[in-house]
Amino acid sequence: MKMPPEPYRIKSIEPISLLPRLEREDRLKQAGYNIFELVSRDVYIDLLTDSGTSAMSDRQWAGLMIGDEAYAGCRNYEHFVEVARSLTGYKHIIPVHQGRVAENLLFSTILEHGDYIVSNTHFDTTRANVQHKGGIAVDFLTPEAKDLQSDYPFKGNIDLDALRVFLAEHPRQVKACIMTVTNNAAGGQPVSMANIKAAREICRSYRVPFYFDSARFAENAYFIQQRESGYANVPVRDIAREMFAQGDGTLMSAKKDGLANMGGFLAVNDDDLSGKLTELLILIEGYRTYGGLAGRDLEAVARGLEEVTDEEYLRFRTAQVRWLGEQICESGIQIVQPTGGHAVFIDACSVFPHIPREQFPGHALVVELYREGGIRAVEIGSLMFGSIDPKTGSFRPAPYELVRLAIPRRVYTESHLRYVVNVLGTIRQHPERNTGYELIYQSKYLRHFTARLAPVAPAEQGAVTH
Ligand code: F0G
């Protein structure tokens, strides 16, 4: 497959450079082998996240100049609300500075100790916010997603049977269903419209509110257009509207498909709920017409939301990610198939089969990508989601040991990505040079952000467990 040319040209550039290898090794040691601790100027190609890393358009930059920084009622809030409302159809649009604040507001308001939130898959901050409020986050990912190699087109779907059974068994204890589109923690895979509609019907029959986590709604809508029967001729924006019409509201991090560097919102239809959320918003985030954002940021998000459903852009975006996935596969490394919307997810066990899962093979690959090529990626495996069973003390691995190469929107070109493929090819030639890692320090919540690790001496490496 050939990557189509970018449907935009470069107007402003940001220099990047590769540190010498010995210095990269030194930076890793100083960072406690945690790539979140690296400073950005020491990173050559940064695929840590697609969040807040988009290149803004000239129209968005121009929008910054008309930021109205009045405390209350700035004109950019009006534009922000107009765009978000026409896209989602929800009545109340509550700005926040990023998605996890929307999570905090919603769960602080609707959860009591021991309540459940169900989802196709909670993202890590979503799960942590549920747990922080004493709730229990339960995922029901479709069984088709369990086979990483299958090319089922909607591996982000929720398991409808499991959802139905759980709601029947826990009447009144489930406070919401959160449908994550695309399903980031499950490989950036899309959710079909049919699955969304069926899940919402089940939730409605049990009076469980149905919300989206719509950080990547445009990529999801594009996949529906490309893959689901009946949608080939429906504009992406209309698909997005049809999707939002199924819900009671949405959590939105505008740092992804808002094409902005900061921003988000929470949207709901319920007047009473909106009142409670707004009260808390003013307490922890800011007045209701700015929600922790500058007027200029509200404008950048509003313009980003207008741009992101451009179908030429979405065609290039998904093709770029697919191209990277195909090139990596050709070098004999397994990835989650089919490629998702925003990232390629590498199966780290296919690169380092000799590293036991309790020694974090995904993390080992993340470290080696930086050591070998100055590339920053993120582990989505047992360092992020694994745990220790409190009763038995035994290691509970995450479902998979993945490494995510997230592609910032409108930032890197084919030659950058070809470089990434070449570095992976080099790593693949000598996997045995790499050892696993052990944790030296970990925090209670979201440990991967602040963990410190050390390489395990080769002799200590245990038997292969996968
Ligand atoms: N929901 C999803 C599906 C996400 O991917 C993220 C963030 C959030 C919520 C939280 O939003 O960062 O604005 O507070 N994902 C980023 C990532 C961090 O790298 O995937 P936020």
Short mmCIF file of C-alpha atoms and ligand atoms in Angstrom, two decimals:
data_model
loop_
_atom_site.label_atom_id
_atom_site.label_comp_id
_atom_site.label_asym_id
_atom_site.label_seq_id
_atom_site.Cartn_x
_atom_site.Cartn_y
_atom_site.Cartn_z
CA MET A 1 0.00 0.00 0.00
CA LYS A 2 1.17 3.53 -0.76
CA MET A 3 0.59 6.39 1.64
CA PRO A 4 -1.38 9.20 -0.04
CA PRO A 5 0.24 12.64 0.08
CA GLU A 6 -0.61 14.87 3.03
CA PRO A 7 -3.69 17.02 2.26
CA TYR A 8 -1.85 20.07 3.67
CA ARG A 9 1.57 21.66 3.33
CA ILE A 10 4.10 22.71 5.97
CA LYS A 11 4.14 26.39 6.89
CA SER A 12 6.06 26.36 10.15
CA ILE A 13 8.69 23.89 11.38
CA GLU A 14 10.15 22.78 14.70
CA PRO A 15 13.77 21.46 14.66
CA ILE A 16 14.43 17.99 16.12
CA SER A 17 17.73 16.14 16.53
CA LEU A 18 19.05 12.78 17.66
CA LEU A 19 21.32 12.69 20.74
CA PRO A 20 24.42 10.49 20.55
CA ARG A 21 23.79 6.93 21.77
CA LEU A 22 25.85 7.22 24.99
CA GLU A 23 23.88 10.28 25.99
CA ARG A 24 20.59 8.46 25.32
CA GLU A 25 21.76 5.64 27.58
CA ASP A 26 22.65 8.18 30.26
CA ARG A 27 19.25 9.94 29.96
CA LEU A 28 17.50 6.58 30.41
CA LYS A 29 19.40 5.86 33.63
CA GLN A 30 18.66 9.31 35.00
CA ALA A 31 14.97 8.85 34.15
CA GLY A 32 14.76 5.62 36.15
CA TYR A 33 14.04 3.91 32.81
CA ASN A 34 10.71 5.73 32.70
CA ILE A 35 10.24 7.51 29.38
CA PHE A 36 7.71 9.92 30.95
CA GLU A 37 10.72 11.35 32.82
CA LEU A 38 12.63 12.19 29.62
CA VAL A 39 12.66 15.81 28.53
CA SER A 40 11.22 16.40 25.10
CA ARG A 41 14.40 17.95 23.63
CA ASP A 42 16.16 14.61 24.21
CA VAL A 43 13.55 12.77 22.11
CA TYR A 44 13.96 12.50 18.33
CA ILE A 45 10.60 11.07 17.19
CA ASP A 46 7.95 11.40 19.87
CA LEU A 47 5.20 8.79 19.54
CA LEU A 48 4.34 8.83 23.23
CA THR A 49 0.87 10.11 22.55
CA ASP A 50 -1.47 11.62 19.97
CA SER A 51 -2.92 13.72 22.79
CA GLY A 52 -2.31 17.47 22.75
CA THR A 53 0.44 16.95 20.16
CA SER A 54 -1.45 17.87 16.98
CA ALA A 55 -0.11 20.52 14.64
CA MET A 56 -2.73 23.26 14.54
CA SER A 57 -3.87 24.71 11.24
CA ASP A 58 -3.31 28.31 10.14
CA ARG A 59 -7.00 28.86 10.84
CA GLN A 60 -6.59 27.68 14.42
CA TRP A 61 -3.49 29.85 14.96
CA ALA A 62 -5.41 32.81 13.56
CA GLY A 63 -8.21 31.98 16.01
CA LEU A 64 -5.82 32.43 18.94
CA MET A 65 -5.52 36.10 18.05
CA ILE A 66 -9.20 36.64 18.61
CA GLY A 67 -9.14 35.11 22.08
CA ASP A 68 -11.46 37.09 24.32
CA GLU A 69 -10.03 36.74 27.82
CA ALA A 70 -13.00 38.12 29.74
CA TYR A 71 -13.64 36.13 32.91
CA ALA A 72 -17.30 35.57 32.11
CA GLY A 73 -19.12 35.15 28.82
CA CYS A 74 -16.24 35.46 26.35
CA ARG A 75 -17.15 35.28 22.67
CA ASN A 76 -15.00 32.19 22.12
CA TYR A 77 -17.19 30.31 24.61
CA GLU A 78 -20.17 31.12 22.41
CA HIS A 79 -18.39 29.70 19.37
CA PHE A 80 -17.20 26.67 21.37
CA VAL A 81 -20.71 25.87 22.54
CA GLU A 82 -22.22 26.44 19.11
CA VAL A 83 -19.76 24.01 17.47
CA ALA A 84 -19.89 21.35 20.21
CA ARG A 85 -23.70 21.52 20.34
CA SER A 86 -24.20 21.27 16.61
CA LEU A 87 -21.82 18.30 16.50
CA THR A 88 -23.15 16.36 19.50
CA GLY A 89 -26.71 17.62 19.79
CA TYR A 90 -26.42 17.72 23.60
CA LYS A 91 -28.08 20.53 25.51
CA HIS A 92 -25.44 21.45 28.07
CA ILE A 93 -21.80 21.92 27.03
CA ILE A 94 -19.41 22.25 29.97
CA PRO A 95 -15.83 23.24 29.05
CA VAL A 96 -12.91 21.65 30.91
CA HIS A 97 -9.17 21.93 30.41
CA GLN A 98 -8.81 18.24 29.55
CA GLY A 99 -10.74 14.98 29.43
CA ARG A 100 -9.90 13.64 32.87
CA VAL A 101 -11.52 16.66 34.53
CA ALA A 102 -14.75 15.74 32.75
CA GLU A 103 -14.30 12.22 34.20
CA ASN A 104 -13.70 13.59 37.67
CA LEU A 105 -16.77 15.86 37.49
CA LEU A 106 -19.08 13.12 36.24
CA PHE A 107 -17.97 10.38 38.61
CA SER A 108 -17.83 12.74 41.63
CA THR A 109 -21.46 13.57 40.89
CA ILE A 110 -23.00 10.20 40.03
CA LEU A 111 -20.99 7.63 42.01
CA GLU A 112 -21.27 6.34 45.53
CA HIS A 113 -18.98 3.81 47.14
CA GLY A 114 -19.40 0.36 45.55
CA ASP A 115 -21.29 1.56 42.45
CA TYR A 116 -20.32 0.25 39.03
CA ILE A 117 -19.41 1.92 35.74
CA VAL A 118 -19.44 -0.42 32.74
CA SER A 119 -17.64 0.14 29.45
CA ASN A 120 -16.28 -1.48 26.30
CA THR A 121 -12.92 -0.51 27.85
CA HIS A 122 -12.16 2.30 30.28
CA PHE A 123 -9.05 4.28 29.43
CA ASP A 124 -6.54 4.43 32.30
CA THR A 125 -7.50 7.88 33.60
CA THR A 126 -11.18 6.98 33.30
CA ARG A 127 -10.72 3.80 35.33
CA ALA A 128 -8.59 5.63 37.90
CA ASN A 129 -11.21 8.37 38.29
CA VAL A 130 -13.95 5.76 38.83
CA GLN A 131 -11.84 4.01 41.45
CA HIS A 132 -10.85 7.27 43.11
CA LYS A 133 -14.55 7.93 43.82
CA GLY A 134 -14.96 4.45 45.32
CA GLY A 135 -16.54 3.00 42.19
CA ILE A 136 -15.77 -0.21 40.34
CA ALA A 137 -14.91 -0.02 36.62
CA VAL A 138 -15.90 -3.11 34.64
CA ASP A 139 -14.96 -3.73 30.99
CA PHE A 140 -16.89 -5.91 28.56
CA LEU A 141 -14.77 -6.03 25.43
CA THR A 142 -16.14 -8.00 22.51
CA PRO A 143 -14.66 -11.54 22.33
CA GLU A 144 -13.48 -10.93 18.73
CA ALA A 145 -10.87 -8.51 20.12
CA LYS A 146 -9.13 -11.27 22.08
CA ASP A 147 -7.45 -12.57 18.94
CA LEU A 148 -4.93 -9.81 18.19
CA GLN A 149 -4.40 -11.14 14.67
CA SER A 150 -8.03 -11.35 13.55
CA ASP A 151 -9.10 -8.62 11.16
CA TYR A 152 -12.61 -8.22 12.56
CA PRO A 153 -13.53 -4.64 11.60
CA PHE A 154 -15.00 -3.48 14.93
CA LYS A 155 -12.78 -4.87 17.64
CA GLY A 156 -13.62 -1.91 19.88
CA ASN A 157 -17.20 -3.15 20.39
CA ILE A 158 -18.78 -3.90 23.73
CA ASP A 159 -19.77 -7.51 24.48
CA LEU A 160 -23.56 -7.15 24.40
CA ASP A 161 -24.35 -10.48 26.09
CA ALA A 162 -21.98 -9.80 28.96
CA LEU A 163 -23.42 -6.29 29.36
CA ARG A 164 -26.99 -7.63 29.48
CA VAL A 165 -26.14 -10.29 32.06
CA PHE A 166 -24.26 -7.83 34.27
CA LEU A 167 -27.03 -5.23 34.26
CA ALA A 168 -29.58 -7.92 35.10
CA GLU A 169 -27.44 -9.15 38.01
CA HIS A 170 -26.72 -5.68 39.43
CA PRO A 171 -29.97 -3.73 39.31
CA ARG A 172 -29.58 -0.09 40.39
CA GLN A 173 -25.84 -0.51 41.11
CA VAL A 174 -24.62 0.43 37.62
CA LYS A 175 -24.53 4.23 37.38
CA ALA A 176 -23.47 4.57 33.75
CA CYS A 177 -22.18 2.87 30.65
CA ILE A 178 -19.22 4.61 28.98
CA MET A 179 -18.66 3.74 25.34
CA THR A 180 -15.08 4.65 24.38
CA VAL A 181 -14.77 5.59 20.67
CA THR A 182 -12.34 4.59 19.32
CA ASN A 183 -11.37 2.08 21.97
CA ASN A 184 -7.90 3.32 22.87
CA ALA A 185 -6.84 0.72 25.44
CA ALA A 186 -8.00 -2.04 23.09
CA GLY A 187 -5.76 -0.99 20.18
CA GLY A 188 -7.54 2.17 18.99
CA GLN A 189 -10.19 -0.07 17.44
CA PRO A 190 -13.55 1.32 16.31
CA VAL A 191 -17.04 0.58 17.62
CA SER A 192 -19.78 -0.05 15.07
CA MET A 193 -23.00 1.96 14.95
CA ALA A 194 -24.95 -1.30 15.30
CA ASN A 195 -23.10 -2.11 18.52
CA ILE A 196 -23.63 1.42 19.86
CA LYS A 197 -27.37 1.21 19.17
CA ALA A 198 -27.75 -2.26 20.66
CA ALA A 199 -25.78 -1.34 23.80
CA ARG A 200 -27.80 1.79 24.30
CA GLU A 201 -31.06 -0.22 24.03
CA ILE A 202 -29.85 -2.64 26.72
CA CYS A 203 -28.84 0.26 28.97
CA ARG A 204 -32.14 2.01 28.39
CA SER A 205 -34.10 -1.09 29.40
CA TYR A 206 -32.24 -1.07 32.73
CA ARG A 207 -32.42 2.73 33.06
CA VAL A 208 -28.63 3.01 32.94
CA PRO A 209 -27.42 6.32 31.43
CA PHE A 210 -25.34 5.87 28.27
CA TYR A 211 -22.35 8.15 27.71
CA PHE A 212 -19.53 8.31 25.20
CA ASP A 213 -15.87 8.88 25.80
CA SER A 214 -15.54 10.53 22.41
CA ALA A 215 -11.88 11.62 22.37
CA ARG A 216 -11.48 10.03 18.90
CA PHE A 217 -15.05 10.28 17.60
CA ALA A 218 -14.06 11.43 14.08
CA GLU A 219 -11.71 8.51 13.52
CA ASN A 220 -14.43 6.16 14.77
CA ALA A 221 -17.02 7.75 12.45
CA TYR A 222 -14.63 7.44 9.51
CA PHE A 223 -14.18 3.71 10.20
CA ILE A 224 -17.97 3.31 10.33
CA GLN A 225 -18.19 4.99 6.93
CA GLN A 226 -15.47 2.74 5.49
CA ARG A 227 -16.42 -0.56 7.12
CA GLU A 228 -20.10 -0.72 8.15
CA SER A 229 -22.76 -1.53 5.63
CA GLY A 230 -25.17 1.30 4.89
CA TYR A 231 -22.73 4.12 5.73
CA ALA A 232 -20.50 4.30 2.64
CA ASN A 233 -22.28 7.38 1.33
CA VAL A 234 -23.03 9.10 4.63
CA PRO A 235 -20.78 12.09 5.47
CA VAL A 236 -18.58 11.54 8.53
CA ARG A 237 -20.12 14.49 10.33
CA ASP A 238 -23.59 12.99 9.95
CA ILE A 239 -22.32 9.64 11.23
CA ALA A 240 -20.87 11.39 14.27
CA ARG A 241 -24.19 13.16 14.88
CA GLU A 242 -26.11 9.89 14.57
CA MET A 243 -23.74 8.32 17.08
CA PHE A 244 -24.05 11.12 19.64
CA ALA A 245 -27.84 11.01 19.25
CA GLN A 246 -27.77 7.54 20.86
CA GLY A 247 -26.30 8.84 24.11
CA ASP A 248 -27.22 10.87 27.17
CA GLY A 249 -23.97 12.79 26.98
CA THR A 250 -20.26 12.62 26.35
CA LEU A 251 -16.86 13.05 27.95
CA MET A 252 -14.53 14.68 25.46
CA SER A 253 -10.81 15.24 25.50
CA ALA A 254 -10.31 17.77 22.70
CA LYS A 255 -6.58 17.03 22.79
CA LYS A 256 -7.20 14.25 20.27
CA ASP A 257 -9.94 14.80 17.68
CA GLY A 258 -10.34 18.41 18.80
CA LEU A 259 -6.97 18.97 17.06
CA ALA A 260 -6.01 21.25 19.93
CA ASN A 261 -3.11 21.22 22.36
CA MET A 262 -5.37 21.57 25.39
CA GLY A 263 -9.10 21.42 26.06
CA GLY A 264 -12.17 19.28 26.46
CA PHE A 265 -15.78 19.28 27.51
CA LEU A 266 -18.51 17.34 29.19
CA ALA A 267 -21.90 17.38 27.49
CA VAL A 268 -25.19 16.18 28.96
CA ASN A 269 -28.89 16.56 28.31
CA ASP A 270 -30.09 16.29 31.91
CA ASP A 271 -30.74 19.76 33.46
CA ASP A 272 -30.40 18.63 37.06
CA LEU A 273 -27.13 16.80 36.39
CA SER A 274 -25.77 19.76 34.45
CA GLY A 275 -26.48 22.03 37.43
CA LYS A 276 -24.55 19.78 39.79
CA LEU A 277 -21.64 19.39 37.37
CA THR A 278 -21.44 23.16 36.87
CA GLU A 279 -21.34 23.78 40.62
CA LEU A 280 -18.40 21.44 40.97
CA LEU A 281 -16.77 22.86 37.83
CA ILE A 282 -16.69 26.32 39.37
CA LEU A 283 -15.18 24.87 42.55
CA ILE A 284 -12.33 22.88 40.96
CA GLU A 285 -11.81 24.12 37.40
CA GLY A 286 -13.17 27.57 36.62
CA TYR A 287 -16.26 29.58 35.81
CA ARG A 288 -18.78 27.87 33.52
CA THR A 289 -17.83 29.90 30.43
CA TYR A 290 -14.14 28.99 30.45
CA GLY A 291 -13.70 25.80 32.52
CA GLY A 292 -9.95 26.09 33.00
CA LEU A 293 -9.24 27.28 29.46
CA ALA A 294 -8.11 30.63 28.07
CA GLY A 295 -10.51 32.21 25.58
CA ARG A 296 -7.97 31.55 22.82
CA ASP A 297 -7.90 27.83 23.73
CA LEU A 298 -11.69 27.64 23.43
CA GLU A 299 -11.36 29.14 19.95
CA ALA A 300 -8.66 26.63 18.91
CA VAL A 301 -10.88 23.74 20.02
CA ALA A 302 -13.95 25.14 18.27
CA ARG A 303 -12.01 25.47 15.00
CA GLY A 304 -10.37 22.05 15.47
CA LEU A 305 -13.76 20.39 15.89
CA GLU A 306 -14.87 22.02 12.65
CA GLU A 307 -11.79 20.74 10.80
CA VAL A 308 -11.48 17.21 12.10
CA THR A 309 -14.39 15.73 10.16
CA ASP A 310 -12.77 16.73 6.85
CA GLU A 311 -12.77 13.43 4.99
CA GLU A 312 -9.60 14.02 3.02
CA TYR A 313 -7.78 14.58 6.28
CA LEU A 314 -9.30 11.42 7.83
CA ARG A 315 -8.42 9.36 4.76
CA PHE A 316 -4.78 10.45 5.00
CA ARG A 317 -4.70 10.03 8.77
CA THR A 318 -5.96 6.44 8.82
CA ALA A 319 -3.84 5.53 5.76
CA GLN A 320 -0.70 6.87 7.43
CA VAL A 321 -1.30 4.70 10.50
CA ARG A 322 -2.12 1.66 8.34
CA TRP A 323 1.03 2.17 6.26
CA LEU A 324 3.19 2.21 9.38
CA GLY A 325 1.49 -0.98 10.61
CA GLU A 326 2.07 -2.75 7.31
CA GLN A 327 5.75 -1.81 7.21
CA ILE A 328 6.29 -3.06 10.77
CA CYS A 329 4.57 -6.36 9.96
CA GLU A 330 6.84 -6.81 6.97
CA SER A 331 9.81 -6.79 9.33
CA GLY A 332 8.31 -9.83 11.08
CA ILE A 333 6.88 -8.04 14.14
CA GLN A 334 3.27 -8.70 15.11
CA ILE A 335 0.85 -5.84 15.66
CA VAL A 336 -2.79 -5.64 16.66
CA GLN A 337 -4.79 -6.15 13.47
CA PRO A 338 -6.33 -4.27 11.80
CA THR A 339 -4.47 -1.02 12.59
CA GLY A 340 -6.53 1.39 14.67
CA GLY A 341 -7.18 5.07 14.09
CA HIS A 342 -4.44 6.81 16.00
CA ALA A 343 -1.69 4.32 16.64
CA VAL A 344 0.04 1.07 15.81
CA PHE A 345 0.02 -1.35 18.73
CA ILE A 346 2.96 -3.77 18.69
CA ASP A 347 2.68 -7.14 20.41
CA ALA A 348 5.87 -6.90 22.48
CA CYS A 349 5.88 -10.66 23.15
CA SER A 350 6.51 -11.15 19.42
CA VAL A 351 9.68 -9.04 19.69
CA PHE A 352 10.99 -10.19 23.08
CA PRO A 353 9.56 -13.71 23.61
CA HIS A 354 12.33 -14.43 26.14
CA ILE A 355 11.21 -11.76 28.65
CA PRO A 356 8.63 -13.00 31.21
CA ARG A 357 5.51 -10.89 31.53
CA GLU A 358 6.22 -9.93 35.14
CA GLN A 359 9.39 -8.30 33.82
CA PHE A 360 7.42 -6.10 31.40
CA PRO A 361 8.46 -7.04 27.83
CA GLY A 362 6.50 -4.05 26.51
CA HIS A 363 8.43 -1.70 28.73
CA ALA A 364 11.69 -3.32 27.60
CA LEU A 365 10.76 -2.54 24.00
CA VAL A 366 9.88 1.06 24.88
CA VAL A 367 13.31 1.49 26.51
CA GLU A 368 15.08 -0.10 23.52
CA LEU A 369 13.25 2.12 21.01
CA TYR A 370 14.69 5.13 22.80
CA ARG A 371 18.14 3.61 23.26
CA GLU A 372 18.40 2.51 19.63
CA GLY A 373 16.67 5.38 17.87
CA GLY A 374 15.67 8.20 20.22
CA ILE A 375 12.02 7.18 19.68
CA ARG A 376 9.53 7.56 22.52
CA ALA A 377 6.57 5.17 22.67
CA VAL A 378 4.37 3.98 25.52
CA GLU A 379 3.76 0.58 27.08
CA ILE A 380 0.14 -0.53 27.32
CA GLY A 381 0.68 -3.78 29.13
CA SER A 382 1.42 -5.07 32.60
CA LEU A 383 3.30 -1.98 33.73
CA MET A 384 0.22 0.14 32.98
CA PHE A 385 -2.56 -2.32 33.81
CA GLY A 386 -1.00 -5.27 35.66
CA SER A 387 -1.35 -5.69 39.43
CA ILE A 388 -0.63 -7.89 42.40
CA ASP A 389 -3.46 -10.04 43.77
CA PRO A 390 -3.98 -8.68 47.32
CA LYS A 391 -4.95 -12.15 48.64
CA THR A 392 -2.33 -14.39 47.04
CA GLY A 393 0.40 -11.83 46.30
CA SER A 394 0.70 -13.28 42.81
CA PHE A 395 1.26 -11.24 39.65
CA ARG A 396 -1.87 -10.46 37.58
CA PRO A 397 -0.81 -9.53 34.05
CA ALA A 398 -2.65 -7.13 31.78
CA PRO A 399 -4.53 -8.87 28.96
CA TYR A 400 -1.68 -8.11 26.51
CA GLU A 401 1.84 -6.71 26.44
CA LEU A 402 1.47 -3.95 23.86
CA VAL A 403 3.61 -1.01 22.84
CA ARG A 404 1.74 1.88 21.33
CA LEU A 405 3.26 4.02 18.61
CA ALA A 406 0.80 6.90 18.69
CA ILE A 407 0.92 9.20 15.70
CA PRO A 408 0.45 12.90 16.46
CA ARG A 409 -2.00 14.47 14.02
CA ARG A 410 -0.50 16.37 11.04
CA VAL A 411 3.04 16.25 12.53
CA TYR A 412 5.27 13.52 11.03
CA THR A 413 5.94 12.62 7.40
CA GLU A 414 6.57 9.31 5.65
CA SER A 415 10.36 9.66 6.08
CA HIS A 416 10.00 10.03 9.87
CA LEU A 417 7.89 6.89 10.00
CA ARG A 418 10.28 5.00 7.69
CA TYR A 419 13.02 5.78 10.21
CA VAL A 420 10.86 4.24 12.97
CA VAL A 421 10.40 1.09 10.87
CA ASN A 422 14.17 0.83 10.33
CA VAL A 423 14.91 1.17 14.06
CA LEU A 424 12.42 -1.60 14.84
CA GLY A 425 14.09 -3.75 12.19
CA THR A 426 17.45 -3.30 13.93
CA ILE A 427 15.97 -4.19 17.34
CA ARG A 428 14.41 -7.27 15.82
CA GLN A 429 17.80 -8.55 14.71
CA HIS A 430 19.16 -8.84 18.28
CA PRO A 431 16.29 -9.32 20.74
CA GLU A 432 18.49 -11.32 23.14
CA ARG A 433 20.48 -8.18 24.01
CA ASN A 434 17.47 -6.95 25.97
CA THR A 435 16.47 -7.89 29.50
CA GLY A 436 13.28 -7.38 31.44
CA TYR A 437 12.72 -4.68 34.08
CA GLU A 438 11.76 -4.64 37.74
CA LEU A 439 9.94 -1.92 39.64
CA ILE A 440 11.97 0.07 42.16
CA TYR A 441 9.18 2.55 42.99
CA GLN A 442 5.46 2.65 42.18
CA SER A 443 2.54 4.88 43.18
CA LYS A 444 -0.98 3.76 44.09
CA TYR A 445 -2.77 5.24 41.05
CA LEU A 446 -1.52 5.33 37.43
CA ARG A 447 1.86 3.95 38.45
CA HIS A 448 3.35 3.99 34.95
CA PHE A 449 3.62 7.80 35.00
CA THR A 450 5.96 7.96 37.99
CA ALA A 451 7.41 4.44 38.33
CA ARG A 452 11.16 3.95 38.55
CA LEU A 453 12.58 0.75 37.14
CA ALA A 454 15.86 -1.09 36.74
CA PRO A 455 16.99 -3.71 34.23
CA VAL A 456 16.92 -7.27 35.53
CA ALA A 457 20.36 -8.92 35.41
CA PRO A 458 20.23 -11.56 32.62
CA ALA A 459 20.88 -14.45 35.06
CA GLU A 460 17.77 -13.53 37.08
CA GLN A 461 15.50 -13.72 34.09
CA GLY A 462 12.90 -16.38 34.76
CA ALA A 463 11.25 -18.93 32.52
CA VAL A 464 9.21 -17.73 29.61
CA THR A 465 5.60 -17.36 30.72
CA HIS A 466 3.85 -16.56 27.48
N1 F0G B 1 -10.33 8.99 27.30
C1 F0G B 1 -9.53 8.44 26.37
C2 F0G B 1 -10.08 7.39 25.46
C3 F0G B 1 -8.20 8.85 26.28
O1 F0G B 1 -7.41 8.29 25.36
C4 F0G B 1 -7.73 9.85 27.16
C5 F0G B 1 -6.34 10.29 27.11
C6 F0G B 1 -8.60 10.41 28.09
C7 F0G B 1 -9.90 9.95 28.13
C8 F0G B 1 -8.17 11.48 29.05
O2 F0G B 1 -8.09 12.69 28.40
O3 F0G B 1 -5.66 13.33 28.55
O4 F0G B 1 -7.42 15.01 28.01
O5 F0G B 1 -7.25 14.10 30.30
N2 F0G B 1 -5.47 9.70 26.46
C9 F0G B 1 -4.10 10.11 26.27
C10 F0G B 1 -3.37 9.03 25.53
C11 F0G B 1 -3.41 10.60 27.49
O6 F0G B 1 -2.14 9.14 25.43
O7 F0G B 1 -3.99 8.10 25.02
P1 F0G B 1 -7.05 13.85 28.84
#
